[in-house]
Amino acid sequence: MRALQGLRGPRAPALPLFLLCFLAAVRRSLEDGLSTAAPFTSLPVQEEITTKYSNLSSESHNISVTAAPYTSLPVQEEMMTKYSNLSLESHNISMTEQSNMPVEKNITLERPSNVELTCQFTTSGDLNSVNVTWKKGDKLLEDNYLVNATGSILYTQYRVAVIGSKQMGSYSCFFGEKKQHRGTFNLKVPEINGKNKPLITYVGDSVVLMCKCQDCLPLNWTWYGVNGSVQVPIGVPVNDKYVISGKHANETRLKITQLSEDDQGTYWCHAIFELGESEGHVELVVLSYLVPLKAFCAIVAEVVLLVTAILLFEMYTQKKKKPSGDGKEFEQGEQMKLDDSNGIENSGPRHRKNESVGQ
Amino acid sequence: MPPPGGTPPLHPPPDGGWGWVVVGAAFISIGFSYAFPKAVTVFFKEIQLIFNTTYSEIAWISSTMLAVMYAGGPISSVLVNKYGSRPVVMVGGLLCCLGMVSASYSTNVVELYLTMGFICGIGLAFNLQPALTIVGKYFYKKRPVANGLAMAGSPVFLSTLAPFNQFLFNTYGWKGSFMILGGLLLNCCVAGSLMRPVEPKASTESKNKVGVRETDSSMKKRQKQLSVWEKINKYLDFSLFKHRGFLIYLSGNVIMFLGFFAPVIFLAPYAKDKGIDEYSAAFLLSVMAFVDMFARPSVGLIANSKLIRPRIQYFFSFAVMFTGVCHLLCPLAEDYTSLVVYAVFFGLGFGSVSSVLFETLMDLVGAQRFSSAVGLVTVVECCPVLLGPPLAGKLVDETGQYKYMYLACGAIVVIASVWLLIGNAINYRLLAREKKKNIHTKESQETEPLKTSQSPNVNIKSGETETWKGAEVNPSERETNI
């Protein structure tokens, strides 16, 4: 990127200078991995890259509270025009001198875009004495960032064109030397949701395992089963047992038929994005039919036992009153039966006795 | 076992003893009947994925179960009238078990509708009506308490079944859960076996024969001239539709049920809409169920008191009005604490209404005709119970706000309460007048062979003014005295 600095604003040069520049351009374009070297009527590199990335989307996230004016570095402008078709994502972290905790922000990126990371630091002391550094992971970044001070707030901004998985990761801004305040932006691919609870199925059944991505559209999905500790791809030689399908682009379904106890375990679904891979998992448990059947039989046995006990008890108490005789005096017999069977409590009102017996 | 209308009347209710065991059995049956359709909704989210359908298609299972349970009322009543409570409840338990076990083998949603919705629904219907009926047979003096205790089964079972279902699902998956739930429903058979018929079993068979022989000559003549209408009335007492009290009760309840269940169903979504998180919203329902659990027996006790029992219809109207006012005031609740207060009061109202819901019906028509009455009531109530929540949902969709739905439901319930209040006030007056007339006619015609064992004798404060003259029913039958 730095090499492009020299290409700014070519005037009508003299011939040797022209040749020199031409050679430089060729070298740089080769460095950039481009094969053609166009004449100097337009910046060849830019056109090349613009057409190359012309199909990319634009993403703009603007969370920053204030927009501080920047004196733009030539590098930044080059990059912006180079990847002008990419979207711009702006993310902001605020820190104060008092806060000691490192601040983190998670950024989900699905497709290539330009990312603008801004850290703002509020301090009462001298802003110019605060040392500002940026790091990607542990590696110190030396360019592509700006520092600006407005009032009592120090702003620093780092811009990067994220076009592949190499540019993903953690970017941190550091304020200060001795007492460092740190803000981290974690650039990640979208997360996949599998299932947190195990799916319970039975031998001989079929089951559908599903992985879903909330607001993203992966390029492709793949499924892996676990054999021991190794992930083994499944569904690739298309067979009857495993069928991969998906109603929408943001979900994938794996249908497994003819389950057996060997199919038990964890299944991983991988979602492939331009910027990397993301995975989710679903756990499958295969039980045999005997497991609930035992519980069912236990309950049925308990019910049968109770019902027979209750009915036997009733027959027994009825037998005790049998000699009271049947016939016309049903009511009296009934009351005697009640007397016997309700040994517990017989406070029931008998005020009907008089009239009912008179039948 | 209730004889069909036209045979000698019932034995006096024991009002205790084995009756309390029967209350426990009714507790189980009623608990399963009301709580089971709601508790199975725990499975629906997962089943929807497995069967590859939309959530509303799955939710229809619960509605079908409830609809069949209510619509199966008359069938249940006919069977109870013929065979008594015990066999019907046991058959109900077996049907429920069969339904759930076959549901565990189903492969598509339609099969679930048939097994879970239809078969289980019929089984639950065979549990609900007989349980209510037998409580009325065993109790008279303490009937409100018994009813309140029996109805308390619903919230207790709901609070236990819902988390239990979740546990079952996590351990056995949906297939195993359905199978085990089928086994659990077999416990209704245990409840059924506890429901000893009030008359001795040996007498019933002979009674059917003896009853025919023992009646007086006029009865015999009547039997020979039984028209089709009277034959039907033997099994399901359609003459109830001429009963003034019954009609008032039915119409009031139909209006009330339109707006009764929707607030329960929409409580959690309403709370979430206000910005309350999922678990706290679910907790509101638990609060409501908890208050409901204790409200039912307590209100039963209150309804049993000397002060309230003669005016139990008014008490019912006031309970309904209380619930309606609760709904009307609900939109005033803005934060979580006020919603909890609303849930508490709503639980109270819901519990008190449910507690005396069937007690008032028994009070109006008497235990003899109660089984037919409850069957007819449930089949008619089927419509508002099923239509209420979807209509409320539509109102929410149209207006975009929950508060109009609560206002509408509150208004409907208050209208129902006012209707019940006025209707019952008129009914009480007319009954008092008819009673005075009856006393005069009895005093003047002592020789008339009115063979009513429980005659409306004012001296002996009996109560059950039932006659056994089949279709020729005294429309003024009501129990007012304790």
Tab-separated table of C-alpha atoms in Angstrom, chain B residues 236-454:
chain	number	residue	atom	x	y	z
B	236	LEU	CA	-80.127	-36.378	28.016
B	237	ASP	CA	-82.488	-34.005	29.666
B	238	PHE	CA	-83.307	-31.560	26.903
B	239	SER	CA	-86.194	-30.231	28.915
B	240	LEU	CA	-83.545	-28.232	30.708
B	241	PHE	CA	-83.885	-25.743	27.901
B	242	LYS	CA	-87.204	-24.793	29.407
B	243	HIS	CA	-85.606	-24.269	32.778
B	244	ARG	CA	-85.394	-20.565	33.481
B	245	GLY	CA	-82.384	-20.693	35.745
B	246	PHE	CA	-80.544	-22.925	33.347
B	247	LEU	CA	-81.149	-20.567	30.458
B	248	ILE	CA	-79.962	-17.566	32.436
B	249	TYR	CA	-76.842	-19.445	33.467
B	250	LEU	CA	-76.164	-20.641	29.954
B	251	SER	CA	-76.576	-17.275	28.284
B	252	GLY	CA	-74.514	-15.481	30.914
B	253	ASN	CA	-71.736	-18.020	30.655
B	254	VAL	CA	-71.643	-17.923	26.886
B	255	ILE	CA	-71.101	-14.174	26.996
B	256	MET	CA	-68.552	-14.478	29.761
B	257	PHE	CA	-66.417	-17.142	28.108
B	258	LEU	CA	-65.942	-14.984	25.070
B	259	GLY	CA	-63.694	-12.733	27.067
B	260	PHE	CA	-62.585	-15.044	29.828
B	261	PHE	CA	-59.642	-17.029	28.550
B	262	ALA	CA	-58.030	-14.547	26.193
B	263	PRO	CA	-56.396	-12.462	28.956
B	264	VAL	CA	-54.707	-15.581	30.335
B	265	ILE	CA	-53.322	-16.554	26.963
B	266	PHE	CA	-52.100	-13.078	26.150
B	267	LEU	CA	-50.665	-12.209	29.556
B	268	ALA	CA	-47.135	-13.312	28.730
B	269	PRO	CA	-47.032	-11.689	25.259
B	270	TYR	CA	-48.487	-8.504	26.753
B	271	ALA	CA	-45.765	-8.425	29.377
B	272	LYS	CA	-43.097	-9.039	26.754
B	273	ASP	CA	-44.590	-6.266	24.684
B	274	LYS	CA	-44.122	-3.946	27.636
B	275	GLY	CA	-40.451	-4.769	27.619
B	276	ILE	CA	-40.390	-7.395	30.334
B	277	ASP	CA	-38.077	-10.319	29.747
B	278	GLU	CA	-39.303	-13.804	28.955
B	279	TYR	CA	-38.776	-15.420	32.322
B	280	SER	CA	-40.436	-12.672	34.309
B	281	ALA	CA	-43.361	-12.794	31.909
B	282	ALA	CA	-43.693	-16.531	32.460
B	283	PHE	CA	-43.453	-15.902	36.183
B	284	LEU	CA	-46.598	-13.782	35.969
B	285	LEU	CA	-48.511	-16.846	34.860
B	286	SER	CA	-47.051	-18.828	37.717
B	287	VAL	CA	-48.164	-16.145	40.153
B	288	MET	CA	-51.641	-16.316	38.689
B	289	ALA	CA	-51.756	-20.105	38.899
B	290	PHE	CA	-50.492	-20.025	42.458
B	291	VAL	CA	-53.125	-17.562	43.627
B	292	ASP	CA	-55.721	-19.542	41.668
B	293	MET	CA	-54.706	-22.710	43.477
B	294	PHE	CA	-55.499	-21.245	46.862
B	295	ALA	CA	-58.385	-19.098	45.801
B	296	ARG	CA	-60.530	-22.001	44.669
B	297	PRO	CA	-60.927	-23.911	47.931
B	298	SER	CA	-61.050	-20.700	49.967
B	299	VAL	CA	-63.806	-19.269	47.824
B	300	GLY	CA	-65.561	-22.609	48.059
B	301	LEU	CA	-65.455	-22.234	51.814
B	302	ILE	CA	-66.796	-18.696	51.614
B	303	ALA	CA	-69.561	-19.806	49.279
B	304	ASN	CA	-70.495	-22.478	51.766
B	305	SER	CA	-71.142	-20.021	54.557
B	306	LYS	CA	-74.656	-19.374	55.761
B	307	LEU	CA	-74.530	-15.839	54.487
B	308	ILE	CA	-73.500	-16.569	50.939
B	309	ARG	CA	-74.995	-19.935	50.106
B	310	PRO	CA	-78.589	-18.835	49.696
B	311	ARG	CA	-77.407	-16.041	47.451
B	312	ILE	CA	-74.758	-17.947	45.643
B	313	GLN	CA	-75.928	-16.726	42.257
B	314	TYR	CA	-75.253	-13.162	43.282
B	315	PHE	CA	-71.867	-14.220	44.558
B	316	PHE	CA	-71.089	-15.744	41.189
B	317	SER	CA	-72.136	-12.570	39.417
B	318	PHE	CA	-69.918	-10.509	41.680
B	319	ALA	CA	-66.982	-12.800	41.113
B	320	VAL	CA	-67.441	-12.416	37.368
B	321	MET	CA	-67.726	-8.663	37.743
B	322	PHE	CA	-64.539	-8.584	39.816
B	323	THR	CA	-62.685	-10.388	37.064
B	324	GLY	CA	-64.090	-8.049	34.439
B	325	VAL	CA	-63.050	-4.982	36.399
B	326	CYS	CA	-59.581	-6.464	36.765
B	327	HIS	CA	-59.273	-6.682	33.004
B	328	LEU	CA	-60.580	-3.169	32.554
B	329	LEU	CA	-57.935	-1.855	34.936
B	330	CYS	CA	-55.133	-3.885	33.418
B	331	PRO	CA	-54.092	-1.265	30.846
B	332	LEU	CA	-53.250	0.997	33.774
B	333	ALA	CA	-50.433	-1.344	34.713
B	334	GLU	CA	-47.267	0.047	33.239
B	335	ASP	CA	-44.397	-1.595	35.062
B	336	TYR	CA	-43.664	-5.080	36.283
B	337	THR	CA	-44.843	-4.633	39.876
B	338	SER	CA	-48.266	-3.433	38.817
B	339	LEU	CA	-48.510	-6.349	36.403
B	340	VAL	CA	-47.769	-8.709	39.267
B	341	VAL	CA	-50.544	-7.039	41.270
B	342	TYR	CA	-52.832	-7.505	38.288
B	343	ALA	CA	-51.826	-11.166	38.060
B	344	VAL	CA	-52.651	-11.655	41.738
B	345	PHE	CA	-56.083	-10.085	41.420
B	346	PHE	CA	-56.741	-11.884	38.186
B	347	GLY	CA	-55.799	-15.173	39.825
B	348	LEU	CA	-58.255	-14.390	42.588
B	349	GLY	CA	-61.022	-13.568	40.163
B	350	PHE	CA	-60.309	-16.519	37.914
B	351	GLY	CA	-60.201	-18.867	40.883
B	352	SER	CA	-63.395	-17.609	42.440
B	353	VAL	CA	-65.311	-17.837	39.179
B	354	SER	CA	-64.029	-21.338	38.443
B	355	SER	CA	-64.711	-22.475	41.968
B	356	VAL	CA	-68.401	-21.667	41.917
B	357	LEU	CA	-68.875	-22.157	38.186
B	358	PHE	CA	-70.392	-25.604	38.492
B	359	GLU	CA	-71.654	-25.122	41.998
B	360	THR	CA	-74.094	-22.508	40.735
B	361	LEU	CA	-75.279	-24.832	37.984
B	362	MET	CA	-75.858	-27.555	40.541
B	363	ASP	CA	-77.646	-25.035	42.671
B	364	LEU	CA	-79.955	-24.152	39.823
B	365	VAL	CA	-80.851	-27.542	38.385
B	366	GLY	CA	-80.168	-29.916	41.238
B	367	ALA	CA	-77.809	-32.872	41.385
B	368	GLN	CA	-80.224	-35.154	39.605
B	369	ARG	CA	-80.247	-33.248	36.365
B	370	PHE	CA	-76.765	-31.878	36.739
B	371	SER	CA	-75.095	-34.453	34.531
B	372	SER	CA	-77.313	-33.596	31.583
B	373	ALA	CA	-77.028	-29.915	32.377
B	374	VAL	CA	-73.257	-29.894	32.427
B	375	GLY	CA	-73.140	-31.786	29.153
B	376	LEU	CA	-75.411	-29.294	27.458
B	377	VAL	CA	-73.579	-26.349	28.979
B	378	THR	CA	-70.172	-27.503	27.826
B	379	VAL	CA	-71.280	-28.213	24.293
B	380	VAL	CA	-72.753	-24.741	23.979
B	381	GLU	CA	-69.771	-23.128	25.687
B	382	CYS	CA	-67.529	-24.829	23.173
B	383	CYS	CA	-68.065	-21.984	20.740
B	384	PRO	CA	-67.100	-18.964	22.839
B	385	VAL	CA	-64.228	-20.819	24.471
B	386	LEU	CA	-62.734	-21.603	21.090
B	387	LEU	CA	-63.623	-18.362	19.381
B	388	GLY	CA	-62.536	-16.052	22.181
B	389	PRO	CA	-58.737	-16.217	21.933
B	390	PRO	CA	-58.480	-16.044	18.118
B	391	LEU	CA	-60.867	-13.091	18.056
B	392	ALA	CA	-58.845	-11.388	20.752
B	393	GLY	CA	-55.717	-12.105	18.775
B	394	LYS	CA	-57.274	-10.540	15.737
B	395	LEU	CA	-58.165	-7.465	17.749
B	396	VAL	CA	-54.580	-7.175	18.874
B	397	ASP	CA	-53.380	-7.518	15.294
B	398	GLU	CA	-55.812	-4.894	14.030
B	399	THR	CA	-55.210	-2.281	16.695
B	400	GLY	CA	-51.579	-3.126	17.278
B	401	GLN	CA	-52.027	-2.753	21.015
B	402	TYR	CA	-52.938	-5.167	23.745
B	403	LYS	CA	-54.815	-2.678	25.866
B	404	TYR	CA	-57.872	-2.586	23.590
B	405	MET	CA	-58.113	-6.326	23.828
B	406	TYR	CA	-58.076	-6.138	27.626
B	407	LEU	CA	-60.670	-3.391	27.617
B	408	ALA	CA	-62.881	-5.380	25.276
B	409	CYS	CA	-62.557	-8.568	27.325
B	410	GLY	CA	-63.214	-6.674	30.521
B	411	ALA	CA	-66.293	-5.056	29.045
B	412	ILE	CA	-67.669	-8.392	27.819
B	413	VAL	CA	-67.128	-10.027	31.184
B	414	VAL	CA	-68.738	-7.123	33.052
B	415	ILE	CA	-71.748	-7.242	30.711
B	416	ALA	CA	-72.041	-10.966	31.400
B	417	SER	CA	-71.925	-10.328	35.140
B	418	VAL	CA	-74.619	-7.668	34.939
B	419	TRP	CA	-76.792	-9.977	32.851
B	420	LEU	CA	-76.330	-12.782	35.358
B	421	LEU	CA	-77.071	-10.454	38.260
B	422	ILE	CA	-80.300	-9.138	36.799
B	423	GLY	CA	-81.384	-12.514	35.498
B	424	ASN	CA	-80.799	-14.221	38.791
B	425	ALA	CA	-82.468	-11.467	40.754
B	426	ILE	CA	-85.580	-11.986	38.657
B	427	ASN	CA	-85.215	-15.735	38.998
B	428	TYR	CA	-84.969	-15.572	42.780
B	429	ARG	CA	-88.102	-13.435	42.953
B	430	LEU	CA	-90.089	-15.717	40.698
B	431	LEU	CA	-88.920	-18.783	42.563
B	432	ALA	CA	-89.923	-17.298	45.901
B	433	ARG	CA	-93.332	-16.547	44.462
B	434	GLU	CA	-93.711	-20.043	43.055
B	435	LYS	CA	-92.675	-21.539	46.326
B	436	LYS	CA	-95.374	-19.636	48.163
B	437	LYS	CA	-97.852	-20.904	45.618
B	438	ASN	CA	-96.615	-24.446	46.068
B	439	ILE	CA	-97.002	-24.299	49.829
B	440	HIS	CA	-100.582	-23.085	49.427
B	441	THR	CA	-101.447	-25.827	46.948
B	442	LYS	CA	-99.856	-28.484	49.109
B	443	GLU	CA	-101.686	-27.378	52.143
B	444	SER	CA	-104.943	-27.543	50.296
B	445	GLN	CA	-104.350	-30.808	48.477
B	446	GLU	CA	-102.817	-33.202	50.932
B	447	THR	CA	-104.207	-36.295	49.364
B	448	GLU	CA	-102.558	-35.793	46.029
B	449	PRO	CA	-100.155	-38.648	45.432
B	450	LEU	CA	-97.157	-36.516	44.842
B	451	LYS	CA	-94.465	-39.028	45.413
B	452	THR	CA	-91.517	-36.763	45.834
B	453	SER	CA	-89.246	-38.020	48.524
B	454	GLN	CA	-87.535	-34.719	48.810
